[in-house]
Amino acid sequence: MEATGYPQLDALLPRLAAIPTLDAQALHVERIAVLGRKQGALTFALRALPTFAAEERKRFGAEANRVKESFEAAFAAREYELAAQTAGAVRPAIDLSMPARGRWIGAIHPVTRVVDEIVGIFRELGFAVAVGPEAETEWLNFGALNFPPDHPALDMHDTLYLTEAGQSDEGRVLLRTHTSPVQIRVMQAGPPPYRVVIPGMVYRNDPWDASHAPAFAQIEGLAVDEGIGLVDLKATLTHFARRFFEPATKVRFRPSYFPFTEPSGELDVECQICHGSGCPACKQTGWMELLGCGMVHPKVLQNCGVDAERYTGWAFGLGPGRTAQQRYGVPDIRLLYGGDMRFLRRIAGQDPA
Ligand code: DAH
C-alpha cells in the first residue's frame, strides 16, 4: 500500500511488505506484534490520535483503519498460502487413488453398424451408395414400381399421406414405405449400367410389437447391365450372406411375389441362433428370412426409359434391423428402435470392435 503521510503509520509499512516471507511461527508472532490490542504496534501508533485537531483526527483514523485492514489481509493470505503448502507436502492436491467416474463416450447404433457393414461388402463388389428423400410421390413409391392401383400388395404399404389428392401428376406425397423408389430415381438420373445400394428409413402403418416397427431401416440393392441373369443375383446374394455371417452359412431361395420383380424370391439363411436345429427365434424352422429379391420387371425399366430388350437386372430389399437381431441375438425389434440406453450400452459393450 502507498504511504499514508503520517510517520507513525508509514513506519509500519515495511513490516507489511515483509509478511509474505514469514514462516508460520514468525507470522504468529508478527500478528500479535502489530495487531495485538494492548502492545501491538498499530495500537501504539493510535495513541497519537488525541494530539490531532477534530478534522485531522478523522483523516488519521481512516488511514489507520486502512493500514489495519491491509495487515489483516496480508496475514490471512500468508496463512492460507502456508496451509496450502503443508497440505501439498502431505499428499498431492489431486487424489490419484479415487476411482474415475464412469464415462459413456458413445457408440455406433447396432442397426447403423449393420448398415455400414452391408454397404461395405457391396462396395467391395463395385456397388456405389445412393440415397433418396423420405417424402416420396405415389408415382415413385408405387406406380413406377409397377404396383397396379388397388392391388392387394398395397395393403402392406399403408403410410402417412402428406398432401391432398390431385396436386401433381405424380400423385400425393407420402412417407415412403420402402427404399425401392430410389431405384427409379437412380435409373432416371442417367443411363445404365447401375450398381447401387440404397440405405434409408421407411415408414408403414405397422404395429409396434416384437417383430414390427412403424419406422425402420432398409437397404435396397440394384444391378442393371447387359447380360445380367438370375445366376448373378443368386451368386452375389449368396456371397453377401456368407461374408456377413459365416463362410459356411447355408442359404436358400424361395419363390415370392413383388410387383417390381419377375421372378421374385426371398433369401433365407440358416438360423444364426440354433444353426438349423430349430428354436423359438426361427419358429422351429431352422431358417431366417434375410431379404426379398428378384429380376427387375421389364415394366419398371421401361418406366425409367431404360431399354428392356438390351438391359436386364436384379434387385433386393433387406431390413437391417432384422439382420441386426440375427447378428446380435436380439429377440425384440423394439429394443433396437426404442432408444433404451441401457440396452444400447450393453450391446455396444458386447461388440468386439
Ligand atoms: N421393397 C420391398 C419391401 O419393402 C422389398 C424388396 C423386395 C425390394 C424385392 C426389392 C426386391 O428391390 O427386389 O417389401
Short mmCIF file of C-alpha atoms and ligand atoms in Angstrom, two decimals:
data_model
loop_
_atom_site.label_atom_id
_atom_site.label_comp_id
_atom_site.label_asym_id
_atom_site.label_seq_id
_atom_site.Cartn_x
_atom_site.Cartn_y
_atom_site.Cartn_z
CA MET A 1 0.00 0.00 0.00
CA GLU A 2 1.16 3.55 -0.62
CA ALA A 3 2.27 5.89 2.16
CA THR A 4 -0.39 7.50 4.41
CA GLY A 5 1.53 10.72 5.08
CA TYR A 6 1.55 10.02 8.84
CA PRO A 7 5.04 8.95 10.03
CA GLN A 8 3.53 6.86 12.87
CA LEU A 9 1.67 4.75 10.30
CA ASP A 10 4.19 4.79 7.47
CA ALA A 11 6.76 3.34 9.84
CA LEU A 12 4.72 0.12 9.79
CA LEU A 13 4.65 -0.33 6.02
CA PRO A 14 7.99 -2.16 5.62
CA ARG A 15 6.65 -4.76 8.04
CA LEU A 16 3.53 -5.13 5.91
CA ALA A 17 5.70 -5.75 2.84
CA ALA A 18 7.67 -8.42 4.71
CA ILE A 19 4.67 -10.58 5.65
CA PRO A 20 4.76 -12.84 2.52
CA THR A 21 8.26 -14.00 3.52
CA LEU A 22 7.41 -15.07 7.09
CA ASP A 23 7.14 -18.70 8.18
CA ALA A 24 4.25 -19.95 10.30
CA GLN A 25 5.95 -19.26 13.64
CA ALA A 26 7.14 -15.76 12.68
CA LEU A 27 3.71 -14.98 11.23
CA HIS A 28 2.02 -15.80 14.53
CA VAL A 29 4.48 -13.59 16.47
CA GLU A 30 4.23 -10.72 13.99
CA ARG A 31 0.42 -10.72 14.02
CA ILE A 32 0.42 -10.08 17.81
CA ALA A 33 3.28 -7.62 17.49
CA VAL A 34 1.33 -5.50 15.01
CA LEU A 35 -2.37 -6.03 15.75
CA GLY A 36 -2.21 -7.03 19.44
CA ARG A 37 -4.77 -4.97 21.31
CA LYS A 38 -2.54 -3.82 24.16
CA GLN A 39 1.02 -3.99 22.94
CA GLY A 40 0.55 -4.03 19.18
CA ALA A 41 2.49 -1.52 17.06
CA LEU A 42 -0.72 -0.27 15.46
CA THR A 43 -2.34 0.26 18.85
CA PHE A 44 0.77 2.16 19.79
CA ALA A 45 0.55 4.38 16.71
CA LEU A 46 -3.09 5.13 17.51
CA ARG A 47 -2.02 6.79 20.74
CA ALA A 48 -1.18 9.83 18.62
CA LEU A 49 -4.90 10.25 17.88
CA PRO A 50 -5.81 12.71 20.69
CA THR A 51 -2.98 15.03 19.59
CA PHE A 52 -4.79 15.86 16.33
CA ALA A 53 -7.44 18.53 15.83
CA ALA A 54 -11.02 17.22 15.20
CA GLU A 55 -10.86 17.28 11.34
CA GLU A 56 -7.38 15.85 11.17
CA ARG A 57 -8.35 13.16 13.69
CA LYS A 58 -10.94 11.76 11.30
CA ARG A 59 -8.45 11.52 8.47
CA PHE A 60 -5.81 9.90 10.67
CA GLY A 61 -8.43 7.42 11.93
CA ALA A 62 -9.41 6.48 8.41
CA GLU A 63 -5.78 5.98 7.35
CA ALA A 64 -5.08 3.89 10.45
CA ASN A 65 -8.05 1.72 9.54
CA ARG A 66 -6.73 1.20 6.02
CA VAL A 67 -3.37 0.12 7.43
CA LYS A 68 -5.10 -2.28 9.79
CA GLU A 69 -7.15 -3.84 7.01
CA SER A 70 -4.06 -4.23 4.83
CA PHE A 71 -2.29 -6.06 7.63
CA GLU A 72 -5.27 -8.34 8.24
CA ALA A 73 -5.50 -9.22 4.55
CA ALA A 74 -1.74 -9.86 4.31
CA PHE A 75 -1.76 -12.09 7.42
CA ALA A 76 -4.74 -14.08 6.09
CA ALA A 77 -3.20 -14.50 2.64
CA ARG A 78 0.11 -15.72 4.04
CA GLU A 79 -1.65 -18.08 6.43
CA TYR A 80 -3.67 -19.60 3.59
CA GLU A 81 -0.53 -19.96 1.49
CA LEU A 82 1.35 -21.75 4.27
CA ALA A 83 -1.59 -24.07 4.95
CA ALA A 84 -1.83 -25.00 1.25
CA GLN A 85 1.89 -25.76 1.16
CA THR A 86 1.63 -28.02 4.20
CA ALA A 87 -1.34 -29.90 2.69
CA GLY A 88 0.58 -30.33 -0.56
CA ALA A 89 3.57 -31.74 1.24
CA VAL A 90 1.48 -34.40 2.98
CA ARG A 91 -0.45 -35.64 -0.09
CA PRO A 92 -0.91 -34.44 -3.66
CA ALA A 93 -3.68 -31.93 -4.28
CA ILE A 94 -5.30 -34.50 -6.63
CA ASP A 95 -6.33 -37.82 -5.08
CA LEU A 96 -4.97 -40.29 -7.63
CA SER A 97 -6.44 -43.26 -5.77
CA MET A 98 -10.00 -42.04 -6.31
CA PRO A 99 -11.88 -44.27 -8.80
CA ALA A 100 -12.63 -42.44 -12.06
CA ARG A 101 -16.21 -41.54 -12.82
CA GLY A 102 -17.63 -43.88 -15.48
CA ARG A 103 -17.87 -42.13 -18.82
CA TRP A 104 -20.14 -43.03 -21.78
CA ILE A 105 -18.36 -41.84 -24.89
CA GLY A 106 -21.00 -43.14 -27.30
CA ALA A 107 -21.00 -45.89 -29.91
CA ILE A 108 -22.38 -46.61 -33.35
CA HIS A 109 -26.00 -47.82 -33.11
CA PRO A 110 -26.22 -51.58 -33.85
CA VAL A 111 -28.51 -51.03 -36.83
CA THR A 112 -26.19 -48.35 -38.27
CA ARG A 113 -23.29 -50.71 -37.72
CA VAL A 114 -25.02 -53.44 -39.72
CA VAL A 115 -25.89 -50.93 -42.47
CA ASP A 116 -22.24 -49.82 -42.67
CA GLU A 117 -21.06 -53.40 -42.82
CA ILE A 118 -23.51 -54.41 -45.56
CA VAL A 119 -22.72 -51.32 -47.61
CA GLY A 120 -19.02 -52.16 -47.16
CA ILE A 121 -19.48 -55.68 -48.53
CA PHE A 122 -21.28 -54.35 -51.61
CA ARG A 123 -18.67 -51.65 -52.04
CA GLU A 124 -16.09 -54.42 -52.46
CA LEU A 125 -18.25 -55.78 -55.28
CA GLY A 126 -18.27 -52.44 -57.09
CA PHE A 127 -21.60 -51.04 -55.85
CA ALA A 128 -21.97 -47.30 -55.17
CA VAL A 129 -24.25 -45.81 -52.48
CA ALA A 130 -27.34 -43.81 -53.44
CA VAL A 131 -29.93 -42.13 -51.20
CA GLY A 132 -33.33 -40.56 -51.74
CA PRO A 133 -35.92 -38.47 -49.84
CA GLU A 134 -38.20 -39.96 -47.19
CA ALA A 135 -41.16 -37.97 -48.54
CA GLU A 136 -41.94 -39.51 -51.94
CA THR A 137 -44.71 -39.27 -54.51
CA GLU A 138 -47.26 -42.03 -55.06
CA TRP A 139 -45.83 -42.48 -58.54
CA LEU A 140 -42.27 -43.16 -57.35
CA ASN A 141 -43.27 -45.21 -54.30
CA PHE A 142 -45.85 -47.35 -56.17
CA GLY A 143 -46.74 -46.55 -59.79
CA ALA A 144 -43.29 -46.60 -61.38
CA LEU A 145 -42.60 -49.80 -59.45
CA ASN A 146 -45.49 -51.48 -61.23
CA PHE A 147 -47.95 -51.67 -58.34
CA PRO A 148 -51.32 -51.74 -60.11
CA PRO A 149 -53.88 -49.40 -58.46
CA ASP A 150 -55.77 -51.22 -55.68
CA HIS A 151 -53.51 -54.26 -55.88
CA PRO A 152 -53.50 -56.26 -52.59
CA ALA A 153 -49.71 -55.75 -52.38
CA LEU A 154 -50.54 -52.15 -51.40
CA ASP A 155 -52.21 -53.34 -48.19
CA MET A 156 -48.83 -53.93 -46.62
CA HIS A 157 -47.73 -50.42 -47.57
CA ASP A 158 -50.19 -48.16 -45.74
CA THR A 159 -48.48 -44.95 -44.66
CA LEU A 160 -48.95 -41.26 -43.84
CA TYR A 161 -50.02 -39.06 -46.75
CA LEU A 162 -48.60 -35.54 -46.56
CA THR A 163 -50.65 -33.83 -49.29
CA GLU A 164 -54.17 -34.00 -50.73
CA ALA A 165 -55.02 -35.83 -53.95
CA GLY A 166 -54.70 -34.14 -57.32
CA GLN A 167 -51.83 -31.73 -56.65
CA SER A 168 -49.41 -33.18 -59.21
CA ASP A 169 -49.11 -35.77 -61.94
CA GLU A 170 -47.10 -37.93 -59.58
CA GLY A 171 -49.98 -38.17 -57.10
CA ARG A 172 -49.91 -37.40 -53.41
CA VAL A 173 -46.74 -37.04 -51.34
CA LEU A 174 -46.35 -39.75 -48.72
CA LEU A 175 -43.79 -41.10 -46.29
CA ARG A 176 -42.05 -43.76 -48.38
CA THR A 177 -42.87 -47.33 -47.40
CA HIS A 178 -39.68 -48.81 -48.86
CA THR A 179 -36.38 -47.72 -50.38
CA SER A 180 -37.37 -49.12 -53.78
CA PRO A 181 -38.43 -45.67 -55.18
CA VAL A 182 -34.75 -44.73 -55.10
CA GLN A 183 -34.20 -47.44 -57.76
CA ILE A 184 -36.40 -45.29 -60.01
CA ARG A 185 -34.54 -42.10 -59.11
CA VAL A 186 -31.19 -43.75 -59.88
CA MET A 187 -32.39 -45.04 -63.25
CA GLN A 188 -33.97 -41.70 -64.18
CA ALA A 189 -30.77 -39.85 -63.36
CA GLY A 190 -28.66 -41.38 -66.13
CA PRO A 191 -28.07 -44.31 -68.48
CA PRO A 192 -27.16 -47.89 -67.36
CA PRO A 193 -25.20 -49.72 -66.09
CA TYR A 194 -26.25 -49.29 -62.44
CA ARG A 195 -24.81 -50.98 -59.39
CA VAL A 196 -26.04 -49.27 -56.23
CA VAL A 197 -27.03 -49.95 -52.65
CA ILE A 198 -29.51 -47.60 -51.03
CA PRO A 199 -29.77 -47.34 -47.23
CA GLY A 200 -32.57 -45.32 -45.60
CA MET A 201 -35.53 -45.09 -43.22
CA VAL A 202 -39.01 -46.18 -44.31
CA TYR A 203 -42.47 -45.80 -42.75
CA ARG A 204 -45.52 -48.04 -42.53
CA ASN A 205 -48.75 -48.29 -40.63
CA ASP A 206 -47.37 -51.34 -38.83
CA PRO A 207 -47.86 -52.22 -35.16
CA TRP A 208 -45.11 -51.53 -32.63
CA ASP A 209 -44.52 -55.09 -31.49
CA ALA A 210 -41.74 -57.65 -31.12
CA SER A 211 -41.28 -58.05 -34.87
CA HIS A 212 -42.61 -54.74 -36.32
CA ALA A 213 -41.80 -51.05 -36.08
CA PRO A 214 -43.68 -48.21 -37.84
CA ALA A 215 -40.34 -46.61 -38.78
CA PHE A 216 -37.44 -48.85 -39.70
CA ALA A 217 -34.30 -49.05 -41.81
CA GLN A 218 -33.98 -50.72 -45.20
CA ILE A 219 -31.20 -51.33 -47.68
CA GLU A 220 -32.08 -51.65 -51.32
CA GLY A 221 -29.80 -53.05 -53.99
CA LEU A 222 -29.95 -52.66 -57.77
CA ALA A 223 -27.74 -54.07 -60.53
CA VAL A 224 -28.66 -53.41 -64.15
CA ASP A 225 -26.40 -54.08 -67.12
CA GLU A 226 -26.28 -56.04 -70.37
CA GLY A 227 -26.45 -59.80 -69.92
CA ILE A 228 -27.34 -59.92 -66.20
CA GLY A 229 -29.28 -63.03 -65.21
CA LEU A 230 -30.70 -64.88 -62.22
CA VAL A 231 -27.37 -66.59 -61.68
CA ASP A 232 -25.77 -63.19 -60.93
CA LEU A 233 -28.48 -62.49 -58.38
CA LYS A 234 -28.03 -65.85 -56.65
CA ALA A 235 -24.23 -65.77 -56.71
CA THR A 236 -23.98 -62.19 -55.45
CA LEU A 237 -26.53 -62.54 -52.66
CA THR A 238 -25.11 -65.89 -51.53
CA HIS A 239 -21.64 -64.34 -51.41
CA PHE A 240 -23.07 -61.43 -49.42
CA ALA A 241 -24.80 -63.70 -46.89
CA ARG A 242 -21.62 -65.72 -46.34
CA ARG A 243 -19.47 -62.61 -45.99
CA PHE A 244 -21.89 -61.13 -43.50
CA PHE A 245 -22.50 -64.26 -41.43
CA GLU A 246 -20.10 -67.19 -41.74
CA PRO A 247 -18.38 -68.63 -44.84
CA ALA A 248 -20.20 -71.95 -44.43
CA THR A 249 -23.65 -70.42 -43.77
CA LYS A 250 -26.39 -72.33 -45.60
CA VAL A 251 -28.75 -70.23 -47.72
CA ARG A 252 -31.92 -70.99 -49.67
CA PHE A 253 -34.03 -69.10 -52.20
CA ARG A 254 -37.82 -69.32 -52.03
CA PRO A 255 -40.24 -68.04 -54.66
CA SER A 256 -42.22 -64.94 -53.67
CA TYR A 257 -44.09 -62.02 -55.20
CA PHE A 258 -43.23 -58.34 -55.65
CA PRO A 259 -44.83 -56.19 -58.37
CA PHE A 260 -41.47 -54.75 -59.43
CA THR A 261 -39.59 -58.03 -59.92
CA GLU A 262 -40.28 -61.11 -62.04
CA PRO A 263 -39.45 -63.72 -60.98
CA SER A 264 -39.35 -62.74 -57.31
CA GLY A 265 -37.82 -64.59 -54.41
CA GLU A 266 -36.81 -64.45 -50.80
CA LEU A 267 -33.42 -65.41 -49.43
CA ASP A 268 -33.28 -67.31 -46.14
CA VAL A 269 -30.16 -68.02 -44.11
CA GLU A 270 -29.66 -70.84 -41.65
CA CYS A 271 -30.87 -69.61 -38.23
CA GLN A 272 -27.85 -67.98 -36.59
CA ILE A 273 -29.08 -68.89 -33.12
CA CYS A 274 -29.74 -72.66 -33.41
CA HIS A 275 -27.78 -73.29 -36.65
CA GLY A 276 -30.64 -75.12 -38.24
CA SER A 277 -31.88 -77.38 -35.46
CA GLY A 278 -34.95 -75.25 -34.67
CA CYS A 279 -35.54 -72.74 -31.87
CA PRO A 280 -38.18 -70.16 -30.87
CA ALA A 281 -36.34 -67.37 -32.75
CA CYS A 282 -36.75 -69.18 -36.11
CA LYS A 283 -40.15 -70.62 -35.12
CA GLN A 284 -38.60 -74.13 -35.24
CA THR A 285 -37.92 -73.87 -38.98
CA GLY A 286 -34.11 -73.59 -38.76
CA TRP A 287 -34.24 -70.71 -41.26
CA MET A 288 -34.45 -66.94 -41.03
CA GLU A 289 -35.66 -64.64 -43.76
CA LEU A 290 -32.90 -62.25 -44.82
CA LEU A 291 -34.24 -60.32 -47.83
CA GLY A 292 -36.63 -60.07 -50.78
CA CYS A 293 -35.20 -60.05 -54.29
CA GLY A 294 -35.87 -60.71 -57.96
CA MET A 295 -35.16 -59.83 -61.56
CA VAL A 296 -36.20 -56.23 -62.25
CA HIS A 297 -39.57 -56.27 -64.04
CA PRO A 298 -39.26 -55.02 -67.66
CA LYS A 299 -42.12 -52.58 -66.96
CA VAL A 300 -40.00 -50.91 -64.28
CA LEU A 301 -37.07 -50.50 -66.68
CA GLN A 302 -39.44 -49.06 -69.31
CA ASN A 303 -40.95 -46.65 -66.75
CA CYS A 304 -37.44 -45.26 -66.32
CA GLY A 305 -36.66 -45.05 -70.03
CA VAL A 306 -34.24 -47.99 -69.91
CA ASP A 307 -34.27 -50.28 -72.96
CA ALA A 308 -35.63 -53.54 -71.53
CA GLU A 309 -34.63 -55.50 -74.63
CA ARG A 310 -30.99 -54.63 -74.12
CA TYR A 311 -30.69 -54.39 -70.33
CA THR A 312 -31.68 -56.74 -67.53
CA GLY A 313 -31.07 -56.55 -63.82
CA TRP A 314 -31.79 -57.75 -60.35
CA ALA A 315 -32.73 -56.03 -57.11
CA PHE A 316 -33.09 -56.78 -53.44
CA GLY A 317 -34.52 -55.21 -50.29
CA LEU A 318 -33.36 -56.02 -46.79
CA GLY A 319 -34.25 -54.83 -43.26
CA PRO A 320 -31.00 -54.23 -41.37
CA GLY A 321 -32.98 -54.15 -38.10
CA ARG A 322 -33.95 -57.79 -38.63
CA THR A 323 -30.39 -58.55 -39.70
CA ALA A 324 -29.05 -56.89 -36.53
CA GLN A 325 -31.47 -59.03 -34.50
CA GLN A 326 -29.97 -62.15 -36.06
CA ARG A 327 -26.40 -60.94 -35.72
CA TYR A 328 -26.73 -59.93 -32.07
CA GLY A 329 -29.42 -62.37 -30.98
CA VAL A 330 -31.95 -59.62 -30.13
CA PRO A 331 -35.39 -61.17 -29.51
CA ASP A 332 -37.49 -57.98 -29.85
CA ILE A 333 -37.06 -55.34 -32.57
CA ARG A 334 -38.35 -52.64 -30.22
CA LEU A 335 -35.06 -52.95 -28.35
CA LEU A 336 -33.24 -51.83 -31.49
CA TYR A 337 -35.54 -48.96 -32.41
CA GLY A 338 -36.74 -47.94 -28.92
CA GLY A 339 -33.71 -45.89 -27.85
CA ASP A 340 -33.31 -47.56 -24.44
CA MET A 341 -29.78 -46.55 -23.45
CA ARG A 342 -29.34 -49.50 -21.05
CA PHE A 343 -29.79 -51.94 -23.92
CA LEU A 344 -27.69 -49.92 -26.39
CA ARG A 345 -24.84 -49.60 -23.89
CA ARG A 346 -24.87 -53.33 -23.26
CA ILE A 347 -24.86 -54.26 -26.90
CA ALA A 348 -22.07 -51.76 -27.62
CA GLY A 349 -20.04 -53.30 -24.80
CA GLN A 350 -20.63 -56.78 -26.23
CA ASP A 351 -19.25 -55.77 -29.56
CA PRO A 352 -15.67 -56.88 -30.14
CA ALA A 353 -14.81 -53.85 -32.31
N1 DAH B 1 -39.50 -53.17 -51.37
C1 DAH B 1 -39.78 -54.45 -50.77
C2 DAH B 1 -40.47 -54.25 -49.44
O1 DAH B 1 -40.21 -53.29 -48.79
C3 DAH B 1 -38.52 -55.23 -50.56
C4 DAH B 1 -37.90 -55.65 -51.85
C5 DAH B 1 -38.20 -56.90 -52.36
C6 DAH B 1 -37.06 -54.81 -52.56
C7 DAH B 1 -37.66 -57.34 -53.54
C8 DAH B 1 -36.52 -55.22 -53.77
C9 DAH B 1 -36.83 -56.51 -54.25
O2 DAH B 1 -35.72 -54.46 -54.51
O3 DAH B 1 -36.27 -56.91 -55.43
O4 DAH B 1 -41.26 -55.06 -49.05
#
